[in-house]
mmCIF file of C-alpha atoms in Angstrom:
data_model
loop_
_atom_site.group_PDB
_atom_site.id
_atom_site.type_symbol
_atom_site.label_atom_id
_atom_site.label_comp_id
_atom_site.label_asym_id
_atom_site.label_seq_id
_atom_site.Cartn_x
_atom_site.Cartn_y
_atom_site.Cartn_z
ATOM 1 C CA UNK X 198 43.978 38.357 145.695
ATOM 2 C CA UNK X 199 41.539 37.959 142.710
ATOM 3 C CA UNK X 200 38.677 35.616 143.468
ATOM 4 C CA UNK X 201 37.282 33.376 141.096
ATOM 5 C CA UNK X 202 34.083 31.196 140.422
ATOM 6 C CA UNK X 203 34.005 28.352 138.433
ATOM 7 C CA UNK X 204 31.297 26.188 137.650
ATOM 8 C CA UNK X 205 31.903 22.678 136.066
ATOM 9 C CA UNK X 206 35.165 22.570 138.255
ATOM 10 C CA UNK X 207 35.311 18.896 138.333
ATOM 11 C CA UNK X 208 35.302 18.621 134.848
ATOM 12 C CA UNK X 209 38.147 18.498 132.289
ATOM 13 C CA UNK X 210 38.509 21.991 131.706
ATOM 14 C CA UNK X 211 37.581 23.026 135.126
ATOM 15 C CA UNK X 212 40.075 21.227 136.799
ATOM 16 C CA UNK X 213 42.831 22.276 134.375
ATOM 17 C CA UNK X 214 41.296 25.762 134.870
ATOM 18 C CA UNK X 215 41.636 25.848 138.862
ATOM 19 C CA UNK X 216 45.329 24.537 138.517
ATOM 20 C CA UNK X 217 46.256 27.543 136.459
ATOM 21 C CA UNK X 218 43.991 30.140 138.860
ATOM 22 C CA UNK X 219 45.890 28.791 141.854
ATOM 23 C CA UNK X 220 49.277 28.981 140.359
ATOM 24 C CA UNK X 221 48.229 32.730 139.600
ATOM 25 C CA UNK X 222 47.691 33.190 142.971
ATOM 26 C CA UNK X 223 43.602 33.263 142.762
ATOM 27 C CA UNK X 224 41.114 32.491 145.471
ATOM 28 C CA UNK X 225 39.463 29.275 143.085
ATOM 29 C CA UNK X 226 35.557 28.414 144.145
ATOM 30 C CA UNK X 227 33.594 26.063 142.297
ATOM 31 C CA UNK X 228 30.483 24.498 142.096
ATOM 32 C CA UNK X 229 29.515 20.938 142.054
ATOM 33 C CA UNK X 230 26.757 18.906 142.572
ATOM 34 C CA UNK X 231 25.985 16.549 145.117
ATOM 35 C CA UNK X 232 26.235 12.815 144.645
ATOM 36 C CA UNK X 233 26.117 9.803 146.340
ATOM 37 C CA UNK X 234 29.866 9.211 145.359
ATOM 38 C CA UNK X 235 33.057 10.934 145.347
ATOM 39 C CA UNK X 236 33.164 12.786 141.828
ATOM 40 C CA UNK X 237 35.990 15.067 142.181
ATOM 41 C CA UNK X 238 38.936 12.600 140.917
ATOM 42 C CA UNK X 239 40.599 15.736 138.688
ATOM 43 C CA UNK X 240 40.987 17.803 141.136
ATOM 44 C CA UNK X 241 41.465 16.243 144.564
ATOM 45 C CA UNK X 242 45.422 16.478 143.961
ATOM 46 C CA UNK X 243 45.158 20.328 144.422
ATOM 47 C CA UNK X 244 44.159 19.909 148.123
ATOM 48 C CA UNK X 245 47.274 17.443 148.272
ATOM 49 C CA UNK X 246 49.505 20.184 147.210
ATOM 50 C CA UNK X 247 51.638 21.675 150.493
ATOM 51 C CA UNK X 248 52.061 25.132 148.487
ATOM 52 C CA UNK X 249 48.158 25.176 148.178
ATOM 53 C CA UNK X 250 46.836 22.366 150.681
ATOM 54 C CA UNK X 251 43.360 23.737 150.201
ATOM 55 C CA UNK X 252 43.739 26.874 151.743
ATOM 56 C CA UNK X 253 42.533 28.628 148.174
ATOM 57 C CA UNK X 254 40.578 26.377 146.687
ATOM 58 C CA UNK X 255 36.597 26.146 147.982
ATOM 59 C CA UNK X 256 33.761 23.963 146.704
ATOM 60 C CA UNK X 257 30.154 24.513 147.317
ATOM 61 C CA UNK X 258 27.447 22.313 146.731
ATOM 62 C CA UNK X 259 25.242 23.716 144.162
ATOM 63 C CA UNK X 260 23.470 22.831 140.824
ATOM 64 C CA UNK X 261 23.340 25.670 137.563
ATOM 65 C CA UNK X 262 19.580 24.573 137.509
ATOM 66 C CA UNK X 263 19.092 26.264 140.896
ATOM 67 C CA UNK X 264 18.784 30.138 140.331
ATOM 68 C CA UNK X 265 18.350 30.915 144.478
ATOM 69 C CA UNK X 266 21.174 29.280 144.795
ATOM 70 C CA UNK X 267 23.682 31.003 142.301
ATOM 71 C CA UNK X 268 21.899 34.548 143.640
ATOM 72 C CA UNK X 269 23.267 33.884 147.524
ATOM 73 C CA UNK X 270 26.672 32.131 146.021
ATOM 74 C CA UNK X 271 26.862 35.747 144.134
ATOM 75 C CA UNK X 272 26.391 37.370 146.900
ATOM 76 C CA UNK X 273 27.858 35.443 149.524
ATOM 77 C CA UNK X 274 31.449 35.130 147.352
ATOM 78 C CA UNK X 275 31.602 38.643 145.103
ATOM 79 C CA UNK X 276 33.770 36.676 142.781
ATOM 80 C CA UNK X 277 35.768 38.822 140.725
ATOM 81 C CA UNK X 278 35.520 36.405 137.613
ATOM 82 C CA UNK X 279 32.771 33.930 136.685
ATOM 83 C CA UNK X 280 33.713 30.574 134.448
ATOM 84 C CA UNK X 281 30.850 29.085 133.360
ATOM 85 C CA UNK X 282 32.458 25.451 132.012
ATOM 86 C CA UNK X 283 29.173 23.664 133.296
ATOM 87 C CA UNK X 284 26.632 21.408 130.658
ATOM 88 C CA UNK X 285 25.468 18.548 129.598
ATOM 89 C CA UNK X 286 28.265 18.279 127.095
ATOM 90 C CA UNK X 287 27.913 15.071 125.099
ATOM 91 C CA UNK X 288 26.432 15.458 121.637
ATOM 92 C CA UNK X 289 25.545 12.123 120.935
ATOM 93 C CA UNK X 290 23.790 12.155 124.442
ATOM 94 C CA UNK X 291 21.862 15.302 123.859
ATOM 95 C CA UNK X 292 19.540 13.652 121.606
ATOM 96 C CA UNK X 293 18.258 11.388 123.625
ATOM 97 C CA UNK X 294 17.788 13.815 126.865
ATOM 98 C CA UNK X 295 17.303 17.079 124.545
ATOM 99 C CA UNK X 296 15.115 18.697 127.637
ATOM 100 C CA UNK X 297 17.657 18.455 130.070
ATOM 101 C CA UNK X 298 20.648 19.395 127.455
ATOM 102 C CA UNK X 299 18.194 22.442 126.677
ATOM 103 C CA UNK X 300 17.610 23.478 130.568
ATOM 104 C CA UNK X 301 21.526 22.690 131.787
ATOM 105 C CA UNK X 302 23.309 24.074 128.620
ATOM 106 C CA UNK X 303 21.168 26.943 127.947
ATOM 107 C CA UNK X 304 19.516 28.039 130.390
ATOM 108 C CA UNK X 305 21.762 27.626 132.573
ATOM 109 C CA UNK X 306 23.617 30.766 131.142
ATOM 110 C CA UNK X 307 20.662 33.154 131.603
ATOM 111 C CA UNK X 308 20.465 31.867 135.399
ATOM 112 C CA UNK X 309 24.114 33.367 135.885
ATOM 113 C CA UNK X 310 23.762 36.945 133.794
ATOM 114 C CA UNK X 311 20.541 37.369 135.253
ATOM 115 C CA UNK X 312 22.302 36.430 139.159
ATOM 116 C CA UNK X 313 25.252 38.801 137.847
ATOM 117 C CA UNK X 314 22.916 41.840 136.954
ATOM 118 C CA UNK X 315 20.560 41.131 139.905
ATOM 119 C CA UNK X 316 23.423 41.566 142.669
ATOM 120 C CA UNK X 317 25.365 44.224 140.709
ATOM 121 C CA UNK X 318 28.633 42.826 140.792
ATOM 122 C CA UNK X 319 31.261 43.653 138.284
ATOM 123 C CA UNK X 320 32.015 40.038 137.540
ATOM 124 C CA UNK X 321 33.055 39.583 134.386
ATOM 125 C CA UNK X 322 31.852 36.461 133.163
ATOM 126 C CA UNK X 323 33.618 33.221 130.704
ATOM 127 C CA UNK X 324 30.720 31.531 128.347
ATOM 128 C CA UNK X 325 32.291 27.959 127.426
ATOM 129 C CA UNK X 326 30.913 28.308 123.207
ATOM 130 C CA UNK X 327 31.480 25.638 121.509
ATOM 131 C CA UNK X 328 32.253 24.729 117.282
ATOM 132 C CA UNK X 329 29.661 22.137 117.381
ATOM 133 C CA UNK X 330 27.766 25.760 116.666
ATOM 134 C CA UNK X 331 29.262 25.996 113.525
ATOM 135 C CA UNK X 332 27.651 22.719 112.764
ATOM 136 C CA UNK X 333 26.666 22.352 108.720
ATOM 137 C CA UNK X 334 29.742 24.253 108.360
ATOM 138 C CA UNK X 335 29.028 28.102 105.840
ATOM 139 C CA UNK X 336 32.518 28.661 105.394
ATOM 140 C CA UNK X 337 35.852 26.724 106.204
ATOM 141 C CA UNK X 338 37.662 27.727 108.131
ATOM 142 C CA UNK X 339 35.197 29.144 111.323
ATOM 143 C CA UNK X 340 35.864 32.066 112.653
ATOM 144 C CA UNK X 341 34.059 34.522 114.693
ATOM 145 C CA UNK X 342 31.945 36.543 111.997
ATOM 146 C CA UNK X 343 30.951 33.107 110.703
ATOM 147 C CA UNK X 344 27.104 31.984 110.947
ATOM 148 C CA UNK X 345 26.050 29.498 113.181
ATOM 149 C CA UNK X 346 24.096 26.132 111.622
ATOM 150 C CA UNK X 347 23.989 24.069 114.793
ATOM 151 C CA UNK X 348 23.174 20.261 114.336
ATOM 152 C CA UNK X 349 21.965 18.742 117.667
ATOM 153 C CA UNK X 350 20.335 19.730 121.288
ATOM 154 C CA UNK X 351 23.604 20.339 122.074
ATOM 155 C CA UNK X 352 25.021 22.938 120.008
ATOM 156 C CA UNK X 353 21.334 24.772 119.937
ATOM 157 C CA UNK X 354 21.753 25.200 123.534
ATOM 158 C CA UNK X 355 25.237 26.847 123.079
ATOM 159 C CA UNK X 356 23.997 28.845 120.380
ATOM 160 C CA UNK X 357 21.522 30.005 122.608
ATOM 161 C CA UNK X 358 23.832 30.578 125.575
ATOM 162 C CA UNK X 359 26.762 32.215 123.582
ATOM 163 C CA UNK X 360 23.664 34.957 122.137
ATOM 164 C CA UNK X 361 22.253 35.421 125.197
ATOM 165 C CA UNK X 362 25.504 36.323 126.800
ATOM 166 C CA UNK X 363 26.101 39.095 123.602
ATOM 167 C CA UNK X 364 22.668 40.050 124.082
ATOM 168 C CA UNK X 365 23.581 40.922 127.932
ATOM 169 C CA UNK X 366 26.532 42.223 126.846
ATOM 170 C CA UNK X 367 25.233 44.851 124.714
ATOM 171 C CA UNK X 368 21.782 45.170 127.025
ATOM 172 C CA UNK X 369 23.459 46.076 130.400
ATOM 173 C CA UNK X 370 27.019 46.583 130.001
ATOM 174 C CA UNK X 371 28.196 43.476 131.676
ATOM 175 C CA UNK X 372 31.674 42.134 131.059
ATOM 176 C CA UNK X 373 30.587 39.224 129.352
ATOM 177 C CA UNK X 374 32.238 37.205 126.765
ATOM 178 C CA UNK X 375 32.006 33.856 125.055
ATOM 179 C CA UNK X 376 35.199 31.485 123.540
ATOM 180 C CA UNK X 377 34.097 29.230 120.694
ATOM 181 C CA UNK X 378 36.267 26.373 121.880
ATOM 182 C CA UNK X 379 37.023 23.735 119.388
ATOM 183 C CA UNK X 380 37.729 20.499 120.625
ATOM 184 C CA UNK X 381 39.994 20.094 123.027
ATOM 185 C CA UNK X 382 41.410 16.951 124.756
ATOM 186 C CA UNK X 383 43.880 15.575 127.674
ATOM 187 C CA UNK X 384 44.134 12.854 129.862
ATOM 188 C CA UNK X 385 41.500 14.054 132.125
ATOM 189 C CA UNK X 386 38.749 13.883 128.630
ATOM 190 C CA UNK X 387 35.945 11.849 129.659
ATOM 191 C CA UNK X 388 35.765 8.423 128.776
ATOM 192 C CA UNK X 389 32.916 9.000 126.930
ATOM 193 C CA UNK X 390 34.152 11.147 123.884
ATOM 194 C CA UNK X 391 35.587 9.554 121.362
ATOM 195 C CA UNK X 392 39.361 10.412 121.424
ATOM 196 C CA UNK X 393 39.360 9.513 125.043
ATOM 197 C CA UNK X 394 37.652 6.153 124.105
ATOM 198 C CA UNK X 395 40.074 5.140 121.136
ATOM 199 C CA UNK X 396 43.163 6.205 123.683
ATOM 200 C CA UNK X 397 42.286 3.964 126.393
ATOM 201 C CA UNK X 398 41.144 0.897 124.217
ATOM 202 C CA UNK X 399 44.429 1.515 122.988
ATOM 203 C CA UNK X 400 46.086 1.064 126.119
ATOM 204 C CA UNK X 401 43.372 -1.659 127.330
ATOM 205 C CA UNK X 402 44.158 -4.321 124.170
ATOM 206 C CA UNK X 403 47.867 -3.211 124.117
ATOM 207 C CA UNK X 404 47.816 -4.979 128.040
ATOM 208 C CA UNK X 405 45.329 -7.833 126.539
ATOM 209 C CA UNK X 406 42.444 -6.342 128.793
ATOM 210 C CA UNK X 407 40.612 -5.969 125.679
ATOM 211 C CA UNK X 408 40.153 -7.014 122.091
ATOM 212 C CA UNK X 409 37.412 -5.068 120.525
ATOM 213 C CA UNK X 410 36.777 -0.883 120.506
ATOM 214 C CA UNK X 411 33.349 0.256 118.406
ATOM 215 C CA UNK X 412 32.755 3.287 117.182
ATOM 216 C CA UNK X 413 30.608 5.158 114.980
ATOM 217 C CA UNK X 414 31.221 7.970 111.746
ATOM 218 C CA UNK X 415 35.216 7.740 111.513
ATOM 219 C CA UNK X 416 35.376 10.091 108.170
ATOM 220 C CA UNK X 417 34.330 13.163 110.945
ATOM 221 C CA UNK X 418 36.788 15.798 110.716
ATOM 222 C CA UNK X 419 37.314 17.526 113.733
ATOM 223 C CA UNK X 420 40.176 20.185 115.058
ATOM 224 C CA UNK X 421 41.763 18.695 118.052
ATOM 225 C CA UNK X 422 44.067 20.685 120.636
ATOM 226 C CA UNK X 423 45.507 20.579 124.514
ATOM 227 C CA UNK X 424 43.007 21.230 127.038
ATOM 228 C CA UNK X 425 45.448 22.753 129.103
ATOM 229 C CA UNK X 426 46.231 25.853 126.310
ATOM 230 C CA UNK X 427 42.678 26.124 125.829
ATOM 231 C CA UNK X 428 41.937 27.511 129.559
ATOM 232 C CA UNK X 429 45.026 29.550 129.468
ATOM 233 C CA UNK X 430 42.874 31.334 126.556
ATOM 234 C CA UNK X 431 39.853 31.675 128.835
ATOM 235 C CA UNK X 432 41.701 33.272 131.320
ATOM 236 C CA UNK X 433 43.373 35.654 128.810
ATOM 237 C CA UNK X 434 39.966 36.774 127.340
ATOM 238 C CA UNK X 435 39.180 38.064 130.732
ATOM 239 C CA UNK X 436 41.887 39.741 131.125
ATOM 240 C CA UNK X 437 41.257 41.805 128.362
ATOM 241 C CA UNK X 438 40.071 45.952 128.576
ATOM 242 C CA UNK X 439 36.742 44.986 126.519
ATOM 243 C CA UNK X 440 34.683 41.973 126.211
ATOM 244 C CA UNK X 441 35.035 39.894 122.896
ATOM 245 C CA UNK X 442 34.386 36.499 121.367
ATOM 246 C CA UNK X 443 37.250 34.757 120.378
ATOM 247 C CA UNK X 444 37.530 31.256 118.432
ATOM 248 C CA UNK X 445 40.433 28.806 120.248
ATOM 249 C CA UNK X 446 41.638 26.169 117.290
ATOM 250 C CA UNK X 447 44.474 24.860 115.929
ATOM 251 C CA UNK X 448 43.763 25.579 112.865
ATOM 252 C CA UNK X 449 44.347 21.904 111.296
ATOM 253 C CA UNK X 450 41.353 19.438 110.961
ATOM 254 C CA UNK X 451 41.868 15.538 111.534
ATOM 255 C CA UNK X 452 39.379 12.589 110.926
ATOM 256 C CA UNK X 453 38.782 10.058 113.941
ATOM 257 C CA UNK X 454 40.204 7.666 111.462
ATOM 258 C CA UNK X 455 43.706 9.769 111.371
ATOM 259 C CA UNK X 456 43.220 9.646 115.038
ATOM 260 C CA UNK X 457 43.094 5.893 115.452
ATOM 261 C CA UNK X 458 45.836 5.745 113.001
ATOM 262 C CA UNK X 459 48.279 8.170 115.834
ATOM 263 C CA UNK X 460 46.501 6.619 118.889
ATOM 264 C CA UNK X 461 46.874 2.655 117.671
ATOM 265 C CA UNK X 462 50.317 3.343 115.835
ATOM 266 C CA UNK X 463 51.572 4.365 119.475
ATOM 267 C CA UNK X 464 50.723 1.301 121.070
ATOM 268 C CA UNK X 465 51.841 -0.684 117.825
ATOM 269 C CA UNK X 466 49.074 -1.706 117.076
ATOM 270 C CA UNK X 467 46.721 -2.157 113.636
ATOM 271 C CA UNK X 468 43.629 -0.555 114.495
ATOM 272 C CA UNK X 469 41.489 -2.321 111.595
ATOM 273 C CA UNK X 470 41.914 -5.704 113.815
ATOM 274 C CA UNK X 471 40.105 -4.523 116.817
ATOM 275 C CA UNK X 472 38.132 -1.176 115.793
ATOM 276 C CA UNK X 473 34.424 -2.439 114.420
ATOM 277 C CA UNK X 474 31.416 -0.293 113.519
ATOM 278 C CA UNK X 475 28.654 0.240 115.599
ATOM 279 C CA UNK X 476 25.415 2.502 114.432
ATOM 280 C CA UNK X 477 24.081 3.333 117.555
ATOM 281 C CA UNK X 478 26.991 5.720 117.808
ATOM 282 C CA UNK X 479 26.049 7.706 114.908
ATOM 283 C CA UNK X 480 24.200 10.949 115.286
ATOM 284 C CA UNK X 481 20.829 11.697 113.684
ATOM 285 C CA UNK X 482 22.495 14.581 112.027
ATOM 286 C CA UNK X 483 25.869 14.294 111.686
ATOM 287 C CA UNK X 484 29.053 17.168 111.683
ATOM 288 C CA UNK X 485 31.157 16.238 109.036
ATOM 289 C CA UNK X 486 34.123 19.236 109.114
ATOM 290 C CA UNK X 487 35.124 21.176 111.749
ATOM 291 C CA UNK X 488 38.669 23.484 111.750
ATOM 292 C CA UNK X 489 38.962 27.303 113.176
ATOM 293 C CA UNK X 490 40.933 30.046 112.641
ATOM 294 C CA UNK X 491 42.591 31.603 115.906
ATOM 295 C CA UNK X 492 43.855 34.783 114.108
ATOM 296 C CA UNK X 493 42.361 37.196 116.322
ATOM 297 C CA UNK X 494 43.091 35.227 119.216
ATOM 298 C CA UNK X 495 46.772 35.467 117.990
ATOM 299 C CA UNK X 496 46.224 39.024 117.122
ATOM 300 C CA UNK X 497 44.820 40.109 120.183
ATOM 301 C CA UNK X 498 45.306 37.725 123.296
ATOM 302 C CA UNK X 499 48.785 36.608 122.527
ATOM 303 C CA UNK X 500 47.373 32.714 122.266
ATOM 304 C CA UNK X 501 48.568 30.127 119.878
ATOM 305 C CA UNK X 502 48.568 26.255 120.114
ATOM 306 C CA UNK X 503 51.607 24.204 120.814
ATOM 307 C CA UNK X 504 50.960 20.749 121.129
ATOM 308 C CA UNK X 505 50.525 18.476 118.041
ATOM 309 C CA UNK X 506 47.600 16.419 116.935
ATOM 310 C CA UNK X 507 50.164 13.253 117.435
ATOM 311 C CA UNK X 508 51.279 14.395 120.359
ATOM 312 C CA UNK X 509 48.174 14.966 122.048
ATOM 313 C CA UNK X 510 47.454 11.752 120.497
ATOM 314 C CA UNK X 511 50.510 9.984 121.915
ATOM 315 C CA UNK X 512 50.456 11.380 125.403
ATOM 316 C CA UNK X 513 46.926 10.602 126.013
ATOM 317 C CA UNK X 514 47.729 6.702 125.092
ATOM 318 C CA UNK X 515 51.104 7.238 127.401
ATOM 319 C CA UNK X 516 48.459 8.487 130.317
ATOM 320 C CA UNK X 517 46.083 5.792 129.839
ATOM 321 C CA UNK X 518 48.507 3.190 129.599
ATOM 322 C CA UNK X 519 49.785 4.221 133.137
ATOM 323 C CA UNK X 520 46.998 3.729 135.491
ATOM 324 C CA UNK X 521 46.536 0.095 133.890
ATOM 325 C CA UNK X 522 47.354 -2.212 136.798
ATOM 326 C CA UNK X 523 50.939 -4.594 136.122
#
């Protein structure tokens, strides 16, 4: 039985992450941090399920700040594979705590190398990259040879985080590799990002629970796809014989306006009557076009997308519209 770590386990893509390690028939461990209330809503259904019912799936308490503490989890685990999902991972929110985005995205990633080199496992190790990287875009579309111009605290820190990983890659042999993720969304996206926002205000005024949803830059052009396919590609990367980068995109760019349009349309609703403009959601330097192209992830790993922009648009409305109470 393979044995994996995951840090950021309660997150989005951790959660979707430890469904597919279980069904594979891995030993799951993650990391989370300790809180004065329950914040492990995505995946408490796994220790509901009789086929799993907990047996394989372990959390410690722990914090990616805290380099004695991912040493004796190291040691104390011998994980066979290492997903580091973990970071402060709002953009608009890394320029207003730009120290903390630095220490928890960044540094973060040198903690876990370092803990991998220091106990000599043969871990190989998941970097979450990220396209916000790609930032004032070079060349369209991004790929993996293309040159980074990163636009916020946020991508810096993954710019930093997906070099340092090449760098101890190349320095001491480790299995290390990054994915430079575009976005990706589902039902379990935090309320906070934007698609996640315009999805449940969608739901919210459809049921009368709300009238008015503000947002910021709506000409941003972004390439959206299924959070679920997007950790299957993780998990193929390390399944690989050698460590490489891969990009994971679609390979088609949407606006948040064309999202609103898919989003509102669902609910039947016009999304000019309730969507208004707010500045204070507007970043200090803004990402205007972001779309990737997945060939050598097609080439090599076998991956490909297969859920739509309106469909991902659709079911995330359908999901949000469910929990409302009748």
């Amino acid at each position: 039985m393979k044995k994996a770590l995951i840090t950021g386990i309660t997150g989005q893509d951790g959660s979707y992450l430890a469904e597919l390690l279980l069904d594979k028939g891995y030993e799951v461990h993650g990391i989370i941090r300790r809180s004065s209330t329950f914040n492990t809503s995505r995946i408490d259904h796994l220790y509901q399920d009789p086929h799993i019912n907990g047996v394989r799936l372990f959390l410690h308490y722990g914090d990616i700040s805290d380099s004695t503490n991912l040493i004796k989890l190291l040691y104390r685990l011998e994980p066979d594979e290492i997903y580091h999902l973990a970071a402060q991972s709002h953009v608009r929110v890394s320029f207003d705590i730009p120290e903390y985005t630095t220490d928890v995205t960044a540094l973060s990633t040198v903690r876990i190398l370092e803990a991998i080199k220091e106990t000599g496992l043969s871990a190989r190790f998941y970097q979450a990259s990220s396209s916000e990287m790609f930032g004032k875009v070079m060349e369209v579309p991004q790929r993996e040879t293309t040159p980074f111009h990163p636009r916020s605290p946020y991508a810096c820190s993954k710019v930093f985080a997906h070099w340092i990983t090449v760098n101890y890659r190349e320095s001491y042999g480790l299995f290390a590799c990054s994915g430079i993720l575009f976005n990706h969304e589902s039902p379990r996206r935090g309320e906070t990002f934007v698609t996640r926002k315009i999805t449940r205000a969608a739901a919210q005024i459809k049921a009368g629970l709300q009238d008015k949803l503000y947002l910021g830059n709506l000409d941003s052009k972004r390439d959206w796809g299924y959070a679920v396919e997007y950790v299957d590609a993780m998990w193929r990367m390390l399944q690989q014989d050698e460590p490489e980068d891969f990009v994971i995109a679609t390979g088609e760019t949407h606006s948040v306006r064309e999202f609103l349009e898919e989003a509102f349309g669902h609910a039947d609703l016009d999304w000019q009557d309730h969507v208004e403009f707010d500045e204070k959601y507007l970043r200090p330097a803004e990402v205007d076009l972001l779309i990737g192209d997945a060939s050598k992830a097609r080439q090599i790993l076998g991956w490909q997308p297969q859920t739509t922009f309106s469909n991902l648009a659709k079911m995330m409305v359908d999901a949000d519209s469910k929990v409302i109470p009748v």
